Amino acid sequence: EVQLVESGGGLVQPGGSLRLSCAASGFTFSTYSMNWVRQAPGKGLEWVSHIGISGSPIYYADAVKGRFTISGDNSKNSLYLQMNSLRAEDTAVYYCTAYSTSSLIEFWGQGTLVTVSS
Amino acid sequence: QSVVTQPPSASGTPGQRVTISCSGSSSNIGSNTVNWYQQLPGTAPKLLIYNNNQRPSGVPDRFSGSKSGTSASLAISGLQSEDEADYYCAAWDDSLHGPVFGGGTKLTVL
């Protein structure tokens, strides 16, 4: 069974940092590209960052460029998102997704809530 | 404001067939495949349709997807009360180098 389990969310003050993790199982992690997608309270889905197979290419949405860093560890079947200089508008549930470039199917995790507030 | 446009709401009665449209551009829907997601209240999005018209295992065949040019649509036949949810379309955007999502359509079963 495919599973993506996010962790690391929580309450952080504006300007602070947080590191999200996504533990993958049930599929060959190294053959999937990965994304972080977020959803602010009561709002729609917004793409945050992408990392390709074997760590390349890497892309970011303009809203987070220069503040967030995506990375992956194939030995641990894990995806990460380092979030710095957090702002109130970064408050959202963050989902990790896995995409197969061969079958074109995509899997989603259950999300982790990040709240940026003083 | 999303670069991919969906109607904010749709509705139907049980047993009816409803469609939800998704309009994009040549850099996203026009050149890449479309996914559709169902999000029930308080839950994570669930992949409903991938590669324009493919259903993941476990998704009823009441749900179908299609794509033509820079537009796509999701059709739900035999509408059921449990279909009441938010529906999102998405496609990779070659200009933004990431997936773009429609703003979402809230489906109400009357």
Coordinates of N, CA and C in Angstrom, one line a residue:
Chain A
E1 N 0.8 -1.2 0.0 CA 0.0 0.0 0.0 C 0.9 1.2 0.0
V2 N 0.6 2.2 -0.9 CA 1.3 3.4 -1.0 C 1.0 4.3 0.2
Q3 N 2.0 4.9 0.9 CA 1.7 5.8 2.0 C 2.7 7.0 1.9
L4 N 2.2 8.1 2.1 CA 3.0 9.3 2.3 C 2.6 10.0 3.6
V5 N 3.5 10.1 4.5 CA 3.2 10.6 5.8 C 4.0 11.9 6.1
E6 N 3.3 13.0 6.2 CA 4.0 14.3 6.5 C 4.1 14.5 8.0
S7 N 5.1 15.2 8.4 CA 5.3 15.6 9.8 C 6.1 16.9 9.8
G8 N 6.1 17.4 11.0 CA 7.0 18.6 11.2 C 6.2 19.9 11.3
G9 N 4.9 19.9 11.1 CA 4.1 21.1 11.1 C 3.9 21.6 12.6
G10 N 3.4 22.8 12.7 CA 3.2 23.3 14.0 C 3.0 24.8 14.0
L11 N 3.0 25.4 15.2 CA 2.9 26.8 15.3 C 4.3 27.5 15.4
V12 N 4.5 28.5 14.6 CA 5.8 29.2 14.5 C 5.5 30.7 14.4
Q13 N 6.4 31.5 15.0 CA 6.3 32.9 14.9 C 6.7 33.4 13.5
P14 N 6.2 34.6 13.1 CA 6.6 35.2 11.9 C 8.1 35.4 11.9
G15 N 8.8 35.0 10.8 CA 10.2 35.1 10.7 C 10.9 33.9 11.1
G16 N 10.2 32.9 11.7 CA 10.8 31.7 12.1 C 11.0 30.7 11.0
S17 N 11.4 29.5 11.5 CA 11.7 28.4 10.5 C 11.1 27.1 11.0
L18 N 10.9 26.2 10.0 CA 10.3 24.9 10.2 C 10.8 24.0 9.1
R19 N 10.9 22.7 9.5 CA 11.3 21.7 8.5 C 10.3 20.6 8.4
L20 N 9.6 20.5 7.3 CA 8.7 19.5 7.1 C 9.3 18.2 6.5
S21 N 8.8 17.0 6.9 CA 9.3 15.8 6.3 C 8.1 15.0 5.8
C22 N 8.4 14.2 4.8 CA 7.4 13.3 4.2 C 8.0 11.9 4.0
A23 N 7.5 11.0 4.8 CA 8.0 9.6 4.7 C 7.2 8.8 3.7
A24 N 7.9 8.2 2.7 CA 7.2 7.4 1.7 C 7.4 5.9 1.8
S25 N 6.4 5.2 1.5 CA 6.5 3.7 1.5 C 5.5 3.1 0.5
G26 N 5.8 1.9 0.1 CA 4.8 1.2 -0.8 C 5.1 1.4 -2.3
F27 N 6.2 2.2 -2.6 CA 6.5 2.4 -4.0 C 8.0 2.7 -4.1
T28 N 8.6 2.7 -5.2 CA 10.0 2.9 -5.4 C 10.2 4.4 -5.5
F29 N 10.5 5.0 -4.3 CA 10.7 6.4 -4.1 C 11.6 7.1 -5.1
S30 N 12.7 6.4 -5.4 CA 13.7 7.0 -6.3 C 13.3 7.2 -7.7
T31 N 12.1 6.6 -8.1 CA 11.7 6.7 -9.5 C 10.5 7.6 -9.6
Y32 N 10.2 8.4 -8.6 CA 9.0 9.3 -8.6 C 9.6 10.7 -8.4
S33 N 8.9 11.7 -9.1 CA 9.2 13.1 -8.8 C 8.2 13.5 -7.7
M34 N 8.6 14.5 -6.9 CA 7.8 14.9 -5.7 C 7.5 16.3 -5.7
N35 N 6.4 16.7 -5.1 CA 6.0 18.0 -5.0 C 5.5 18.3 -3.6
W36 N 5.6 19.6 -3.2 CA 4.8 20.0 -2.0 C 3.7 20.9 -2.5
V37 N 2.5 20.7 -2.0 CA 1.4 21.5 -2.3 C 0.7 22.0 -1.0
R38 N 0.2 23.2 -1.0 CA -0.3 23.7 0.3 C -1.8 24.2 0.0
Q39 N -2.5 24.3 1.2 CA -3.9 24.8 1.1 C -4.1 25.6 2.3
A40 N -4.2 26.9 2.1 CA -4.6 27.9 3.2 C -6.0 27.6 3.7
P41 N -6.3 27.9 4.9 CA -7.6 27.7 5.5 C -8.7 28.3 4.6
G42 N -9.6 27.4 4.2 CA -10.8 27.9 3.4 C -10.4 28.2 1.9
K43 N -9.2 27.9 1.5 CA -8.8 28.3 0.2 C -8.5 27.1 -0.7
G44 N -8.1 27.3 -1.9 CA -7.8 26.2 -2.9 C -6.4 25.7 -2.7
L45 N -6.0 24.8 -3.6 CA -4.7 24.2 -3.6 C -3.7 25.1 -4.4
E46 N -2.5 25.1 -3.8 CA -1.4 25.9 -4.4 C -0.1 25.1 -4.4
W47 N 0.5 25.0 -5.5 CA 1.8 24.3 -5.7 C 2.9 25.1 -5.0
V48 N 3.8 24.4 -4.3 CA 4.9 25.1 -3.6 C 6.2 24.9 -4.2
S49 N 6.5 23.6 -4.4 CA 7.9 23.2 -4.9 C 7.9 21.8 -5.5
H50 N 8.8 21.6 -6.4 CA 9.0 20.4 -7.2 C 10.4 19.9 -7.1
I51 N 10.6 18.6 -7.0 CA 11.9 18.0 -7.1 C 11.8 16.8 -8.0
G52 N 12.7 16.7 -9.1 CA 12.6 15.7 -10.0 C 13.3 14.4 -9.5
I53 N 13.2 13.4 -10.4 CA 13.8 12.1 -10.0 C 15.3 12.3 -9.9
S54 N 15.9 11.7 -8.8 CA 17.3 11.9 -8.5 C 17.7 13.3 -8.1
G55 N 16.7 14.1 -7.7 CA 17.0 15.4 -7.2 C 17.1 16.5 -8.2
S56 N 16.7 16.3 -9.4 CA 16.8 17.3 -10.4 C 15.7 17.1 -11.4
P57 N 15.1 18.2 -11.9 CA 15.3 19.6 -11.5 C 14.5 20.0 -10.3
I58 N 14.8 21.2 -9.8 CA 14.1 21.7 -8.6 C 13.5 23.0 -9.0
Y59 N 12.2 23.2 -8.7 CA 11.5 24.4 -9.0 C 10.7 24.9 -7.7
Y60 N 10.5 26.2 -7.7 CA 9.7 26.8 -6.6 C 8.7 27.8 -7.1
A61 N 7.6 27.9 -6.5 CA 6.6 28.9 -6.7 C 7.2 30.3 -6.3
D62 N 6.8 31.3 -7.1 CA 7.4 32.6 -6.8 C 7.2 33.1 -5.3
A63 N 6.0 32.6 -4.7 CA 5.7 33.0 -3.4 C 6.7 32.5 -2.3
V64 N 7.4 31.5 -2.6 CA 8.3 30.9 -1.6 C 9.8 30.9 -2.1
K65 N 10.0 31.3 -3.3 CA 11.4 31.3 -3.8 C 12.3 32.1 -2.9
G66 N 13.5 31.6 -2.6 CA 14.5 32.2 -1.8 C 14.2 32.0 -0.3
R67 N 13.1 31.4 0.1 CA 12.8 31.2 1.5 C 12.7 29.7 1.8
F68 N 12.2 28.9 0.9 CA 12.0 27.5 1.1 C 13.0 26.7 0.3
T69 N 13.4 25.5 0.8 CA 14.3 24.6 0.1 C 13.8 23.2 0.2
I70 N 13.6 22.6 -1.0 CA 13.1 21.2 -1.1 C 14.3 20.3 -1.2
S71 N 14.2 19.1 -0.6 CA 15.3 18.1 -0.8 C 14.7 16.8 -0.6
G72 N 15.5 15.8 -1.0 CA 15.0 14.4 -0.9 C 16.2 13.5 -0.5
D73 N 15.9 12.4 0.2 CA 16.9 11.4 0.6 C 16.4 10.0 0.2
N74 N 16.9 9.5 -1.0 CA 16.5 8.2 -1.5 C 16.8 7.1 -0.5
S75 N 17.8 7.2 0.3 CA 18.2 6.2 1.2 C 17.2 6.1 2.4
K76 N 16.5 7.1 2.6 CA 15.5 7.1 3.7 C 14.1 7.2 3.1
N77 N 13.9 7.2 1.8 CA 12.6 7.3 1.2 C 11.8 8.5 1.7
S78 N 12.5 9.6 1.8 CA 12.0 10.8 2.5 C 12.1 12.1 1.7
L79 N 11.2 13.0 1.8 CA 11.2 14.3 1.2 C 11.1 15.3 2.3
Y80 N 11.8 16.5 2.0 CA 11.8 17.5 3.0 C 11.5 18.9 2.4
L81 N 11.0 19.8 3.3 CA 10.8 21.1 2.9 C 11.3 22.0 4.1
Q82 N 12.5 22.7 3.9 CA 13.0 23.6 4.9 C 12.4 25.0 4.6
M83 N 11.6 25.5 5.6 CA 10.9 26.8 5.4 C 11.5 27.8 6.3
N84 N 12.1 28.9 5.8 CA 12.7 30.0 6.5 C 11.9 31.2 6.3
S85 N 12.1 32.2 7.2 CA 11.5 33.5 7.0 C 10.0 33.4 6.8
L86 N 9.4 32.6 7.7 CA 7.9 32.3 7.5 C 7.1 33.6 7.7
R87 N 6.0 33.6 7.0 CA 5.1 34.7 7.0 C 3.7 34.2 7.3
A88 N 2.8 35.1 7.8 CA 1.4 34.7 8.1 C 0.8 34.0 6.9
E89 N 1.1 34.5 5.7 CA 0.4 33.9 4.5 C 0.9 32.6 4.1
D90 N 1.9 32.1 4.9 CA 2.4 30.7 4.7 C 1.6 29.7 5.5
T91 N 0.7 30.2 6.3 CA -0.2 29.3 7.1 C -1.1 28.5 6.2
A92 N -1.0 27.2 6.3 CA -1.7 26.3 5.4 C -1.4 24.8 5.8
V93 N -2.2 23.9 5.3 CA -1.9 22.5 5.4 C -1.0 22.2 4.2
Y94 N 0.2 21.6 4.5 CA 1.1 21.2 3.5 C 1.1 19.7 3.2
Y95 N 0.9 19.4 1.9 CA 0.8 18.0 1.4 C 2.0 17.7 0.6
C96 N 2.5 16.5 0.7 CA 3.5 16.0 -0.2 C 2.8 15.1 -1.2
T97 N 3.3 15.2 -2.5 CA 2.7 14.3 -3.5 C 3.8 13.6 -4.3
A98 N 3.5 12.4 -4.8 CA 4.5 11.6 -5.5 C 3.9 11.4 -6.9
Y99 N 4.7 11.6 -7.9 CA 4.2 11.5 -9.3 C 5.1 10.6 -10.1
S100 N 4.5 9.6 -10.8 CA 5.2 8.7 -11.6 C 5.2 9.2 -13.1
T101 N 6.4 9.4 -13.6 CA 6.5 9.9 -15.0 C 6.2 8.8 -16.0
S102 N 6.2 7.5 -15.5 CA 5.9 6.4 -16.4 C 4.4 6.1 -16.5
S103 N 3.8 5.9 -15.3 CA 2.3 5.6 -15.3 C 1.5 6.8 -15.2
L104 N 2.1 8.0 -14.9 CA 1.4 9.3 -14.8 C 0.4 9.3 -13.6
I105 N 0.5 8.3 -12.7 CA -0.4 8.3 -11.5 C 0.3 9.1 -10.4
E106 N -0.5 9.6 -9.5 CA 0.0 10.5 -8.5 C -0.6 10.1 -7.1
F107 N 0.2 10.2 -6.1 CA -0.2 9.9 -4.7 C -0.1 11.1 -3.8
W108 N -1.0 11.2 -2.8 CA -1.0 12.3 -1.9 C -0.9 11.8 -0.5
G109 N -0.3 12.6 0.4 CA -0.3 12.4 1.8 C -1.5 13.0 2.4
Q110 N -1.6 12.9 3.8 CA -2.7 13.5 4.5 C -2.5 14.9 5.0
G111 N -1.3 15.4 4.8 CA -1.0 16.8 5.1 C -0.5 17.0 6.6
T112 N 0.2 18.2 6.7 CA 0.6 18.6 8.0 C 0.3 20.1 8.1
L113 N -0.2 20.6 9.2 CA -0.7 22.0 9.3 C 0.5 22.9 9.9
V114 N 0.7 23.9 9.1 CA 1.7 24.9 9.6 C 0.9 26.2 9.8
T115 N 1.1 26.7 11.1 CA 0.5 28.0 11.5 C 1.5 29.0 11.8
V116 N 1.5 30.1 11.1 CA 2.5 31.2 11.4 C 1.8 32.3 12.0
S117 N 2.0 32.5 13.3 CA 1.3 33.5 14.1 C 2.1 33.9 15.3
S118 N 2.0 35.1 15.8 CA 2.6 35.6 17.0 C 1.7 35.4 18.2
Chain B
Q1 N -5.8 34.7 -8.1 CA -6.5 34.3 -9.3 C -5.7 33.2 -10.1
S2 N -6.4 32.1 -10.2 CA -5.7 30.9 -10.8 C -5.6 31.1 -12.3
V3 N -4.5 30.5 -12.9 CA -4.4 30.5 -14.4 C -5.2 29.5 -15.0
V4 N -5.8 28.6 -14.2 CA -6.7 27.6 -14.7 C -8.1 27.9 -14.0
T5 N -9.1 28.0 -14.9 CA -10.4 28.5 -14.4 C -11.4 27.3 -14.3
Q6 N -12.1 27.3 -13.1 CA -13.2 26.4 -12.9 C -14.4 27.2 -12.4
P7 N -15.6 26.7 -12.6 CA -16.8 27.4 -12.0 C -16.7 27.2 -10.5
P8 N -17.0 28.2 -9.7 CA -16.9 28.1 -8.3 C -17.9 27.1 -7.7
S9 N -19.0 26.9 -8.4 CA -20.0 26.0 -7.8 C -20.8 25.2 -8.9
A10 N -21.3 24.1 -8.5 CA -22.1 23.3 -9.4 C -23.1 22.5 -8.5
S11 N -24.2 22.1 -9.1 CA -25.2 21.4 -8.3 C -26.0 20.4 -9.2
G12 N -26.6 19.5 -8.5 CA -27.4 18.5 -9.2 C -28.2 17.7 -8.2
T13 N -29.2 17.0 -8.7 CA -30.0 16.2 -7.8 C -29.6 14.7 -7.9
P14 N -29.9 13.9 -7.0 CA -29.4 12.5 -7.0 C -29.9 11.8 -8.3
G15 N -28.9 11.1 -8.9 CA -29.2 10.4 -10.1 C -28.9 11.2 -11.4
Q16 N -28.7 12.5 -11.2 CA -28.5 13.3 -12.3 C -27.0 13.2 -12.8
R17 N -26.7 13.7 -14.0 CA -25.4 13.8 -14.5 C -24.9 15.3 -14.5
V18 N -23.8 15.5 -13.9 CA -23.2 16.9 -13.8 C -21.8 16.9 -14.5
T19 N -21.5 18.1 -15.0 CA -20.2 18.2 -15.5 C -19.5 19.5 -14.9
I20 N -18.2 19.4 -14.8 CA -17.4 20.5 -14.2 C -16.4 20.8 -15.3
S21 N -16.3 22.1 -15.7 CA -15.3 22.5 -16.7 C -14.0 23.0 -16.1
C22 N -13.0 23.0 -16.9 CA -11.7 23.5 -16.5 C -11.0 24.1 -17.7
S23 N -10.7 25.4 -17.6 CA -10.2 26.1 -18.8 C -8.8 26.6 -18.5
G24 N -7.8 26.3 -19.4 CA -6.5 26.7 -19.2 C -5.9 27.4 -20.4
S25 N -4.6 27.1 -20.7 CA -3.9 27.7 -21.8 C -3.0 26.7 -22.4
S26 N -2.3 27.2 -23.5 CA -1.4 26.3 -24.2 C -0.2 25.8 -23.4
S27 N 0.1 26.6 -22.3 CA 1.3 26.2 -21.5 C 1.0 25.2 -20.4
N28 N -0.3 24.9 -20.2 CA -0.7 23.9 -19.2 C -1.6 22.8 -19.8
I29 N -2.9 23.0 -19.8 CA -3.8 22.0 -20.3 C -3.5 21.7 -21.8
G30 N -3.2 22.7 -22.5 CA -2.9 22.5 -24.0 C -1.8 21.6 -24.3
S31 N -0.8 21.4 -23.4 CA 0.4 20.6 -23.7 C 0.7 19.6 -22.6
N32 N -0.1 19.4 -21.6 CA 0.1 18.4 -20.6 C -1.2 17.7 -20.2
T33 N -1.0 16.6 -19.5 CA -2.2 15.9 -19.1 C -2.9 16.6 -17.9
V34 N -4.2 16.2 -17.7 CA -5.0 16.8 -16.6 C -5.4 15.8 -15.6
N35 N -5.3 16.2 -14.3 CA -5.7 15.4 -13.2 C -6.9 16.1 -12.6
W36 N -7.8 15.3 -12.0 CA -8.9 15.8 -11.2 C -8.8 15.2 -9.8
Y37 N -9.2 16.0 -8.8 CA -9.2 15.6 -7.4 C -10.5 15.9 -6.8
Q38 N -10.9 15.0 -5.8 CA -12.0 15.2 -5.0 C -11.6 15.5 -3.6
Q39 N -12.1 16.5 -3.0 CA -11.8 16.8 -1.6 C -13.0 16.9 -0.7
L40 N -13.2 15.9 0.1 CA -14.3 15.9 1.0 C -14.0 16.8 2.2
P41 N -14.9 17.4 2.9 CA -14.7 18.3 4.0 C -13.7 17.7 5.0
G42 N -12.7 18.5 5.3 CA -11.7 18.1 6.4 C -10.8 17.0 6.0
T43 N -10.7 16.6 4.7 CA -9.8 15.5 4.3 C -8.9 16.0 3.2
A44 N -7.8 15.2 3.0 CA -6.9 15.5 1.9 C -7.5 15.3 0.6
P45 N -7.0 16.0 -0.5 CA -7.5 15.7 -1.8 C -7.2 14.2 -2.2
K46 N -8.2 13.7 -3.0 CA -8.0 12.3 -3.5 C -8.0 12.4 -5.0
L47 N -7.0 11.7 -5.6 CA -6.9 11.6 -7.0 C -8.2 10.9 -7.6
L48 N -8.9 11.5 -8.5 CA -10.1 11.0 -9.1 C -9.9 10.5 -10.5
I49 N -9.2 11.4 -11.3 CA -8.9 11.1 -12.7 C -7.4 11.6 -12.9
Y50 N -6.7 10.7 -13.6 CA -5.3 11.1 -14.0 C -5.1 10.9 -15.5
N51 N -4.1 11.5 -16.1 CA -3.9 11.4 -17.5 C -5.1 11.6 -18.4
N52 N -5.8 12.7 -18.0 CA -7.0 13.2 -18.7 C -8.3 12.3 -18.4
N53 N -8.2 11.0 -18.5 CA -9.4 10.2 -18.5 C -9.2 8.8 -17.8
Q54 N -8.1 8.7 -17.0 CA -7.8 7.4 -16.4 C -8.3 7.4 -14.9
R55 N -8.9 6.4 -14.5 CA -9.4 6.3 -13.1 C -8.5 5.4 -12.3
P56 N -8.0 5.9 -11.1 CA -7.2 5.0 -10.2 C -8.1 3.9 -9.7
S57 N -7.4 2.8 -9.3 CA -8.1 1.7 -8.7 C -9.1 2.2 -7.6
G58 N -10.3 1.7 -7.7 CA -11.2 2.0 -6.6 C -12.2 3.2 -6.9
V59 N -11.9 4.0 -7.9 CA -12.7 5.1 -8.3 C -13.9 4.6 -9.2
P60 N -15.1 4.8 -8.8 CA -16.2 4.3 -9.6 C -16.2 4.8 -11.0
D61 N -16.8 4.0 -11.9 CA -16.8 4.5 -13.3 C -17.9 5.5 -13.6
R62 N -18.6 6.0 -12.5 CA -19.5 7.1 -12.6 C -18.7 8.4 -12.9
F63 N -17.4 8.4 -12.6 CA -16.6 9.5 -12.8 C -15.8 9.3 -14.1
S64 N -15.8 10.4 -14.9 CA -15.1 10.3 -16.2 C -14.5 11.7 -16.5
G65 N -13.4 11.6 -17.2 CA -12.7 12.9 -17.6 C -12.5 12.9 -19.1
S66 N -12.4 14.2 -19.6 CA -12.1 14.3 -21.0 C -11.3 15.6 -21.1
K67 N -10.6 15.7 -22.3 CA -9.8 16.9 -22.5 C -9.9 17.2 -24.0
S68 N -10.0 18.5 -24.4 CA -9.9 19.0 -25.7 C -9.3 20.3 -25.8
G69 N -8.2 20.4 -26.5 CA -7.4 21.6 -26.6 C -6.9 22.1 -25.3
T70 N -7.4 23.3 -24.9 CA -6.9 23.9 -23.6 C -8.0 23.8 -22.6
S71 N -8.9 22.9 -22.7 CA -10.0 22.7 -21.8 C -10.2 21.3 -21.4
A72 N -10.7 21.0 -20.2 CA -11.0 19.7 -19.8 C -12.3 19.7 -19.0
S73 N -12.9 18.5 -18.8 CA -14.1 18.5 -18.0 C -14.2 17.2 -17.3
L74 N -14.9 17.2 -16.2 CA -15.1 16.1 -15.3 C -16.6 15.8 -15.3
A75 N -17.0 14.6 -15.6 CA -18.4 14.3 -15.6 C -18.7 13.3 -14.5
I76 N -19.8 13.5 -13.8 CA -20.2 12.6 -12.7 C -21.7 12.2 -13.1
S77 N -21.8 10.9 -13.3 CA -23.2 10.4 -13.6 C -23.8 9.7 -12.4
G78 N -25.1 9.5 -12.4 CA -25.7 8.9 -11.3 C -25.3 9.5 -10.0
L79 N -25.5 10.9 -9.9 CA -25.0 11.6 -8.8 C -25.5 11.1 -7.4
Q80 N -24.6 11.0 -6.4 CA -25.0 10.5 -5.1 C -24.7 11.6 -4.1
S81 N -25.3 11.5 -2.9 CA -25.1 12.5 -1.9 C -23.7 12.5 -1.4
E82 N -23.0 11.4 -1.5 CA -21.6 11.3 -1.0 C -20.6 12.0 -2.0
D83 N -21.2 12.4 -3.2 CA -20.3 13.1 -4.1 C -20.2 14.6 -3.8
E84 N -20.9 15.0 -2.8 CA -20.9 16.4 -2.4 C -19.5 16.7 -1.8
A85 N -18.7 17.6 -2.6 CA -17.3 17.8 -2.2 C -16.8 18.9 -3.1
D86 N -15.5 19.3 -2.8 CA -14.8 20.2 -3.7 C -14.0 19.5 -4.8
Y87 N -14.1 19.9 -6.0 CA -13.4 19.3 -7.1 C -12.4 20.2 -7.7
Y88 N -11.1 19.7 -7.9 CA -10.1 20.6 -8.5 C -9.5 19.9 -9.7
C89 N -9.2 20.7 -10.7 CA -8.4 20.2 -11.9 C -7.0 20.7 -11.7
A90 N -6.1 20.1 -12.4 CA -4.7 20.5 -12.4 C -3.9 20.0 -13.6
A91 N -2.9 20.7 -14.0 CA -2.0 20.3 -15.1 C -0.7 21.0 -14.9
W92 N 0.3 20.3 -15.3 CA 1.7 20.9 -15.3 C 1.7 22.1 -16.2
D93 N 2.4 23.2 -15.7 CA 2.5 24.4 -16.6 C 4.0 24.5 -17.0
D94 N 4.2 24.6 -18.3 CA 5.6 24.6 -18.8 C 6.3 26.0 -18.5
S95 N 5.5 27.0 -18.3 CA 6.0 28.3 -18.1 C 6.4 28.5 -16.6
L96 N 5.5 28.0 -15.7 CA 5.7 28.2 -14.3 C 6.6 27.0 -13.7
H97 N 6.8 26.0 -14.5 CA 7.6 24.8 -14.1 C 7.0 24.2 -12.9
G98 N 5.7 24.1 -12.8 CA 5.1 23.4 -11.7 C 3.6 23.2 -12.1
P99 N 2.9 22.4 -11.3 CA 1.5 22.1 -11.6 C 0.7 23.4 -11.2
V100 N -0.3 23.6 -12.0 CA -1.3 24.7 -11.7 C -2.6 24.1 -11.4
F101 N -3.3 24.6 -10.4 CA -4.6 24.1 -10.0 C -5.7 25.1 -10.3
G102 N -6.8 24.5 -10.7 CA -8.0 25.4 -10.8 C -8.4 25.8 -9.4
G103 N -9.3 26.8 -9.4 CA -9.7 27.4 -8.1 C -10.6 26.5 -7.3
G104 N -11.1 25.4 -7.9 CA -12.0 24.5 -7.2 C -13.4 24.8 -7.5
T105 N -14.2 23.7 -7.6 CA -15.7 23.8 -7.8 C -16.3 23.0 -6.6
K106 N -17.2 23.8 -5.9 CA -18.0 23.1 -4.8 C -19.2 22.5 -5.4
L107 N -19.3 21.2 -5.3 CA -20.5 20.5 -5.8 C -21.5 20.2 -4.7
T108 N -22.7 20.7 -4.9 CA -23.8 20.5 -4.0 C -24.8 19.5 -4.6
V109 N -25.2 18.5 -3.8 CA -26.2 17.5 -4.2 C -27.5 17.9 -3.5
L110 N -28.4 18.4 -4.3 CA -29.7 19.0 -3.8 C -30.6 17.9 -3.2

